[in-house]
Coordinates of C-alpha atoms and ligand atoms in Angstrom, one line a residue:
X16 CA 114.2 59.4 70.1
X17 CA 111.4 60.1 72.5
X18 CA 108.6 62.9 72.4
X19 CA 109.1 65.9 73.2
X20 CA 108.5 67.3 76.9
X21 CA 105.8 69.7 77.0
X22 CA 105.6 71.4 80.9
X23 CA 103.7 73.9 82.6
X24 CA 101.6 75.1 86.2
X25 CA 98.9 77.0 86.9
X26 CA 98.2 78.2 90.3
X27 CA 95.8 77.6 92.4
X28 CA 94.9 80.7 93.9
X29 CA 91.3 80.5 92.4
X30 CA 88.7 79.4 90.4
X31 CA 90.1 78.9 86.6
X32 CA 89.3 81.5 84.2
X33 CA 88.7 82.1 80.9
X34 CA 91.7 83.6 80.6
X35 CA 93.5 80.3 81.7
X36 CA 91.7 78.7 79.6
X37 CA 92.0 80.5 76.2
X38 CA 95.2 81.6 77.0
X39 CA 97.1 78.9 77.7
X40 CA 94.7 75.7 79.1
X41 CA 93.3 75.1 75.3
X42 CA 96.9 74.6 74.3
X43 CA 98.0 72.2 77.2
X44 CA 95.1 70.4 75.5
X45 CA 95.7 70.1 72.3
X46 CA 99.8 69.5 73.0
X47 CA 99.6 66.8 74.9
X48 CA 99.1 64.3 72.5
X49 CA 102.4 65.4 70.7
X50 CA 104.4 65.4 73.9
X51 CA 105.3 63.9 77.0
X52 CA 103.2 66.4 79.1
X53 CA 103.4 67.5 83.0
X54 CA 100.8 69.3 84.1
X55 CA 101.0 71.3 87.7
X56 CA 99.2 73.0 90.4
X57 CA 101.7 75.1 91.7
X58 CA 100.7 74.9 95.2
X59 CA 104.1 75.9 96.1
X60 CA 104.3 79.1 94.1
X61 CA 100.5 79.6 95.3
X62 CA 101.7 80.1 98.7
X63 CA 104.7 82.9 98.0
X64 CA 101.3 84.6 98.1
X65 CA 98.5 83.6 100.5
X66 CA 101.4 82.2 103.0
X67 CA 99.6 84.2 105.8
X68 CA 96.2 83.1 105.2
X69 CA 96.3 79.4 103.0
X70 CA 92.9 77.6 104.9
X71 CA 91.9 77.5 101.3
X72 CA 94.2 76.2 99.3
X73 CA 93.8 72.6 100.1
X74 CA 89.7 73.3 98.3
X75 CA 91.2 75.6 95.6
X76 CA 93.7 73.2 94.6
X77 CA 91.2 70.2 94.1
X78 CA 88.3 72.3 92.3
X79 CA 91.3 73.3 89.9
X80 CA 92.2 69.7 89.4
X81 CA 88.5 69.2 88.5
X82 CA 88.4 72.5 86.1
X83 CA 91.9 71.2 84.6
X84 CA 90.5 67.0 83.7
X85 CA 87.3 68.8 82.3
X86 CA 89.1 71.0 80.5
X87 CA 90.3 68.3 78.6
X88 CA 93.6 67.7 80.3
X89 CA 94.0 63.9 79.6
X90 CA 95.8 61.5 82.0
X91 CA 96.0 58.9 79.7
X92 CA 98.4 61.0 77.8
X93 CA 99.4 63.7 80.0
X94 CA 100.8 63.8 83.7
X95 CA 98.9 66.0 86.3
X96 CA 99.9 66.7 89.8
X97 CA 100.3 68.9 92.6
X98 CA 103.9 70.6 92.7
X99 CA 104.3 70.1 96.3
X100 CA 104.1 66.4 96.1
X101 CA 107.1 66.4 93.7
X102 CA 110.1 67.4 96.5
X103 CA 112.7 67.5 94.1
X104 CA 110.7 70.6 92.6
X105 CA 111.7 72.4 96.8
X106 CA 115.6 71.2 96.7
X107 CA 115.6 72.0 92.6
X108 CA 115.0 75.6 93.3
X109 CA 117.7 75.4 96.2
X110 CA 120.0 75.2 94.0
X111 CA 119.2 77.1 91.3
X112 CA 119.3 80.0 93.6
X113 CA 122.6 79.4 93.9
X114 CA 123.5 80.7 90.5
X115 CA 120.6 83.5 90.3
X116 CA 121.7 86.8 90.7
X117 CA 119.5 88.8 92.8
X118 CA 119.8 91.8 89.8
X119 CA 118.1 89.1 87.7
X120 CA 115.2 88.9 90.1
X121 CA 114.7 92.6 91.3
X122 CA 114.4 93.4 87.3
X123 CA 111.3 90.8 87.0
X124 CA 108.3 93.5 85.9
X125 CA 105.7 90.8 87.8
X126 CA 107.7 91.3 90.6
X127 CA 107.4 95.1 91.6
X128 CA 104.3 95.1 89.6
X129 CA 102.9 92.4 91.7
X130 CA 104.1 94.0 95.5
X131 CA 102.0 97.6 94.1
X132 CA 99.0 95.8 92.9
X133 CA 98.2 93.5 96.1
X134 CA 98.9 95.8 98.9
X135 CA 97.1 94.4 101.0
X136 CA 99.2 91.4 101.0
X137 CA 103.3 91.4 102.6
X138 CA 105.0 90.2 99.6
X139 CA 108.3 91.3 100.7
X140 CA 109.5 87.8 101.6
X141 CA 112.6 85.6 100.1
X142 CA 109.7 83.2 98.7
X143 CA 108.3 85.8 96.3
X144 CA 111.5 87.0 95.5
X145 CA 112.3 83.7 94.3
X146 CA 108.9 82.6 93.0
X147 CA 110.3 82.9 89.2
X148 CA 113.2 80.5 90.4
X149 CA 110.8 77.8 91.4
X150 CA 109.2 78.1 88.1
X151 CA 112.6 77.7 86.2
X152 CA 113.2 74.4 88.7
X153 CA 109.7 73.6 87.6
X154 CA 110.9 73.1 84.2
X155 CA 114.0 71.8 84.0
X156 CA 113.1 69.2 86.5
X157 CA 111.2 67.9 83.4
X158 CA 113.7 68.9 80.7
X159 CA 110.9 70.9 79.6
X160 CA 111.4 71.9 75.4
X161 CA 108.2 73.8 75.1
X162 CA 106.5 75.7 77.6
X163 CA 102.3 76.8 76.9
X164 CA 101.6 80.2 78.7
X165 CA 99.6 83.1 77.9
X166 CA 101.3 86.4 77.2
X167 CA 102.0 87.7 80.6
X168 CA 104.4 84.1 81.6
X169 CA 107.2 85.5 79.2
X170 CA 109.3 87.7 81.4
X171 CA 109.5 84.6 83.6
X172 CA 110.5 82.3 80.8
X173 CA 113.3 84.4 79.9
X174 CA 114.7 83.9 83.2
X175 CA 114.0 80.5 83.0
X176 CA 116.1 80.6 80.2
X177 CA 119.1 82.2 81.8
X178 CA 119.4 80.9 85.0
X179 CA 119.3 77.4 82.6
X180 CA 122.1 78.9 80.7
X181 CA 124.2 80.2 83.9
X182 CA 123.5 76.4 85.0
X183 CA 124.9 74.8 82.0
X184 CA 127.4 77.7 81.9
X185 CA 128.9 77.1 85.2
X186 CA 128.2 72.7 85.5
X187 CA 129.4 72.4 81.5
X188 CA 125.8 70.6 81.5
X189 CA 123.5 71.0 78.4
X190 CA 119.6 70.8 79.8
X191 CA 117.7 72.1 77.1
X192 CA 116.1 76.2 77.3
X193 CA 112.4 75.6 76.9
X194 CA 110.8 77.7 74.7
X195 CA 107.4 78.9 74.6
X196 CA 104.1 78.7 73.2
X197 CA 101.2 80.9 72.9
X198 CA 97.9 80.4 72.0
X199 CA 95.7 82.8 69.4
X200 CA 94.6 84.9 72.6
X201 CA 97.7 85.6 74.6
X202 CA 96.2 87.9 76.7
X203 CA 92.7 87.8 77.7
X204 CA 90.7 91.5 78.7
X205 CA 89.2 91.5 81.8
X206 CA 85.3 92.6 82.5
X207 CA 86.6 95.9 82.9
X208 CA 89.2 95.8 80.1
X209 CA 92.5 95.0 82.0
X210 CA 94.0 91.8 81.6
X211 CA 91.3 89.0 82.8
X212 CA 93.2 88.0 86.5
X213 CA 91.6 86.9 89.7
X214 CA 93.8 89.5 91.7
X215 CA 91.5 92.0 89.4
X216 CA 88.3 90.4 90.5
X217 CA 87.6 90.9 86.8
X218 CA 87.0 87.4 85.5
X219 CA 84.9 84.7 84.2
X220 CA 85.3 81.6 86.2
X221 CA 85.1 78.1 83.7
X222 CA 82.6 76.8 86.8
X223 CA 80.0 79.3 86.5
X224 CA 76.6 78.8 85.7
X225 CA 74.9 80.1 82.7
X226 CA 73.2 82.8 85.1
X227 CA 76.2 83.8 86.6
X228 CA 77.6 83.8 83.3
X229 CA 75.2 86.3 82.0
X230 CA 75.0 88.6 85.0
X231 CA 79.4 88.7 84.3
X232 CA 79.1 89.8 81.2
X233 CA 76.3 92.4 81.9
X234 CA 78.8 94.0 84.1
X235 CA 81.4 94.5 81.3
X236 CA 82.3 97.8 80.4
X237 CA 81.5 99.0 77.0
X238 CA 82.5 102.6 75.2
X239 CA 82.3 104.9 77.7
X240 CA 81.0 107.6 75.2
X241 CA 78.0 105.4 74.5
X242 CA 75.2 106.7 77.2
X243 CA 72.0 106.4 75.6
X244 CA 70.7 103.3 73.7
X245 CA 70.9 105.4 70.5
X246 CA 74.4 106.5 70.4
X247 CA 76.6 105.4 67.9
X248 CA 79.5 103.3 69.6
X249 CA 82.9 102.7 68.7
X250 CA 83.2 98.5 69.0
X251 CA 86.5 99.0 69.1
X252 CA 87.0 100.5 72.5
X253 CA 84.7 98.1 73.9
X254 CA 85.2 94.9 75.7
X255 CA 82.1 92.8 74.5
X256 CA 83.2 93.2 71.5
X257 CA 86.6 91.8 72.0
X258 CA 84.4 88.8 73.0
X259 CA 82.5 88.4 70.0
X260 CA 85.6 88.8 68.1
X261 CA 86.4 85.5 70.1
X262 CA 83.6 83.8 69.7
X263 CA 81.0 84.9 67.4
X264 CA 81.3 83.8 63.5
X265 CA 82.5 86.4 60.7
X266 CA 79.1 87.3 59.8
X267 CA 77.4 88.2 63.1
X268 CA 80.2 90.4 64.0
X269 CA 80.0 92.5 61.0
X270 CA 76.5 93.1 61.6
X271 CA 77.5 93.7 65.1
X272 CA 80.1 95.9 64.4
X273 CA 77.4 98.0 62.3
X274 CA 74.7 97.9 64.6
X275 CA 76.7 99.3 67.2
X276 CA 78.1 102.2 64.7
X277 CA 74.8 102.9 63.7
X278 CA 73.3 102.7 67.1
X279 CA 70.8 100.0 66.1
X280 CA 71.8 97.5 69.0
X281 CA 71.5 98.0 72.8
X282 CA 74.5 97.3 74.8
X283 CA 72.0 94.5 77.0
X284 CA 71.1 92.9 73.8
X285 CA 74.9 92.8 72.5
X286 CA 76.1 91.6 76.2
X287 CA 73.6 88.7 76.1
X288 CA 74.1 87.7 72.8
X289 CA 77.9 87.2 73.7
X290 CA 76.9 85.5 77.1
X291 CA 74.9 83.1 75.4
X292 CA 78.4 82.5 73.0
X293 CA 80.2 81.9 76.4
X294 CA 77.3 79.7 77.7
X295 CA 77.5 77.6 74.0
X296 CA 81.2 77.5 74.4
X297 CA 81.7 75.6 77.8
X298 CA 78.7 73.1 77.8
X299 CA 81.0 70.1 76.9
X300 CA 83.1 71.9 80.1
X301 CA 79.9 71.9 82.2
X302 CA 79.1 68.3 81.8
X303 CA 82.4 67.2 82.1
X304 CA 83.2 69.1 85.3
X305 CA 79.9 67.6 87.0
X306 CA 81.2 63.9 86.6
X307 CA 84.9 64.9 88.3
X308 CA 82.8 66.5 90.9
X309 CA 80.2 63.3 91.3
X310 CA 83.6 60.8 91.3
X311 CA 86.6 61.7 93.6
X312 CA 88.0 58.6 93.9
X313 CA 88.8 59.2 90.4
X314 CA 90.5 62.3 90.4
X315 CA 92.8 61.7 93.4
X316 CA 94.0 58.3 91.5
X317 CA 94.8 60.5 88.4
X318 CA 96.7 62.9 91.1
X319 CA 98.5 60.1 92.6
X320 CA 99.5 58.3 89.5
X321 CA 100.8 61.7 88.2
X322 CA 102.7 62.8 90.9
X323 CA 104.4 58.9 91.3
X324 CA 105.4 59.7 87.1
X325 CA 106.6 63.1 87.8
X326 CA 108.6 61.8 90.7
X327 CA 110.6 58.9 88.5
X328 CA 111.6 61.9 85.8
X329 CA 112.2 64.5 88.3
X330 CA 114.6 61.9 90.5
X331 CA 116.5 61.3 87.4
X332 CA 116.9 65.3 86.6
X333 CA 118.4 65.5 90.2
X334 CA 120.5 62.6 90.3
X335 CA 122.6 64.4 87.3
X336 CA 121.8 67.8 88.6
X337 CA 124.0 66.6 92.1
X338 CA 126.5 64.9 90.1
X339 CA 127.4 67.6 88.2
X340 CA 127.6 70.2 90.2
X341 CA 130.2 67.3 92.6
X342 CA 127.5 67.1 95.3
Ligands
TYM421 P1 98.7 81.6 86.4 O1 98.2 80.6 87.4 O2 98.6 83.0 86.7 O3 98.0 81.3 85.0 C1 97.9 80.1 84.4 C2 98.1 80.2 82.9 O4 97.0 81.1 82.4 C3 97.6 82.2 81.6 N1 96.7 83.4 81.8 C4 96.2 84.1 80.8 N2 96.3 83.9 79.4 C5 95.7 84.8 78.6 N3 94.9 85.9 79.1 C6 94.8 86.1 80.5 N4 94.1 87.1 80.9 C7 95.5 85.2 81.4 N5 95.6 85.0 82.7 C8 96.4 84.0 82.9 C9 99.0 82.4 82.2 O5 99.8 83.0 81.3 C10 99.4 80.9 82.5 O6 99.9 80.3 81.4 N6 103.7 81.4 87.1 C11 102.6 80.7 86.5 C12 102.5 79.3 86.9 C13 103.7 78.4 86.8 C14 104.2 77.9 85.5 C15 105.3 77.1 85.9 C16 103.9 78.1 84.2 C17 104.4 77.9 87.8 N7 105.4 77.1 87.3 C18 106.1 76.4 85.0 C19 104.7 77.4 83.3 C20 105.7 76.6 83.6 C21 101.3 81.5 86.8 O7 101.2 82.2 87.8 O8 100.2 81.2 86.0

């Protein structure tokens, strides 16, 4: 018996956050030495999106390549690549729209949710539409078993999972139903306490520098009933200290947590005492990130050798997907 498969993307609409990272990047991680792993950047999915305007994908999608390999994302173990090299991952969804419902679709939350919150954008295209049926041909090109997203991917798995189920259903085929999994922080806050997302403009970026770091967190909203230095806050309503949680040890947030009640700390003392955290947290990142950038000869071999593996597995996943649908 062989490893397990371990697949998922991210997109690279742009800069990596925090969010990524905690949420489902630290997992990629610390999978792929368990599992034969395939990493994407879904510049395919990417483009449901910024189809009118992509001049930058072709930067974003390199920069997250970098923020992925100093992440930790290992190509000696794991397989990283951009989805549009891949082909099969274009004629995959083909035919899994065959057998999707459009019901299925229309009922997707990210899907409305999405087409309110980026008005400024025309998502009312077949692409978009279909974006969650190019993630489930994302995975079963692989055979994916276990999927590692952060809390707001699940809706989409669960298609995944039935359109899989409708294609095994209809084909009498048996690809496995990927399941997922989650990190400790399945859904990162924002600065300003919604879920940390670029289309928010509320996130930390993994590539900033410690300034910019600390001027991020100096934005973040705190309780709003706290407007003098000297009022007692409630840490519970506040942001920062959903951070701390994160990062600080047990003993400095309990004194946190009664400073604040007692209205012994500032709000700028408690927001640079977490930046510094964050700083701590993603110097390995830092120096990491500054050799990718220094060596791109590098980087586009660890592209090229991943998209060439992806390419043998995901040939194979067609050649029986053709067969058995009597293509
Ligand atoms: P994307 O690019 O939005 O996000 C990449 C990963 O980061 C996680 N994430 C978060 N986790 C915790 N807190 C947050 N605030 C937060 N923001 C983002 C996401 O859950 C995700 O795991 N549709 C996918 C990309 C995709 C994919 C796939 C994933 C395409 N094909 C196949 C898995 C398998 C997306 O837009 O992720």
């Amino acid at each position: 018996m062989g490893k397990k498969r371990l697949v998922s993307g991210i997109q690279p609409t742009g800069r990596m956050h925090l969010g990524n990272y905690l949420g489902a990047i630290q997992n990629w991680v610390s999978l792929q030495d368990d599992y034969e792993s395939f990493f994407m950047i879904v510049d395919l999915h990417a483009l449901t999106s910024v189809y009118e305007d992509p001049s930058q994908l072709r930067k974003s999608k390199r920069e997250l390549a970098i923020d992925l390999l100093a992440s930790g994302v290992d190509p000696e173990k794991a397989c990283l690549f951009y989805q549009s090299e891949v082909v099969e991952h274009a004629e995959l969804h083909l035919y899994l729209s065959m057998v999707t419902p459009l019901s299925w679709l229309e009922r997707v939350p990210t899907y409305k949710g999405k087409i309110a919150e980026l008005k400024e954008k025309d998502l009312h295209t077949y692409g978009f539409l279909g974006y969650p049926v190019l993630q489930a041909a994302d995975i079963l090109l692989y055979q994916g078993d276990v999927v590692p997203v952060g809390k707001d991917q699940l809706p989409h798995l669960e298609l995944a999972r039935q359109i899989v189920r409708r294609f095994n259903h209809l084909y009498k085929t048996d690809f496995p139903e990927a399941d997922e999994s989650l990190t400790h922080f399945p859904l990162l806050p924002g600065l300003d306490g919604r879920k940390m997302s670029k289309s928010y403009k509320n996130t930390i970026p993994l590539s900033s520098t410690p300034e910019e770091i600390t001027a991020l967190v100096l934005k973040m909203t705190t309780d709003p009933q706290r407007v003098r230095r000297n009022d007692p806050g409630n840490p519970e309503v506040c942001s920062v200290f959903s951070y701390h949680k994160l990062f600080n040890t047990e003993y400095s947030l309990k004194k946190i947590d009664a400073q604040c009640r007692a209205g012994s700390i500032g709000c700028v003392d408690c927001k640079q005492q977490c930046a510094a955290l964050i700083v701590d947290k993603l110097a390995t990142f830092r120096e990491k990130r500054a050799y990718f950038e220094a060596n791109p000869d590098i980087v586009d071999a660890v592209l090229d050798r991943g998209a060439k593996r992806a390419s043998e597995v995901a040939k194979d996943t067609m050649k029986c997907v053709k067969k058995v649908i009597g293509l």
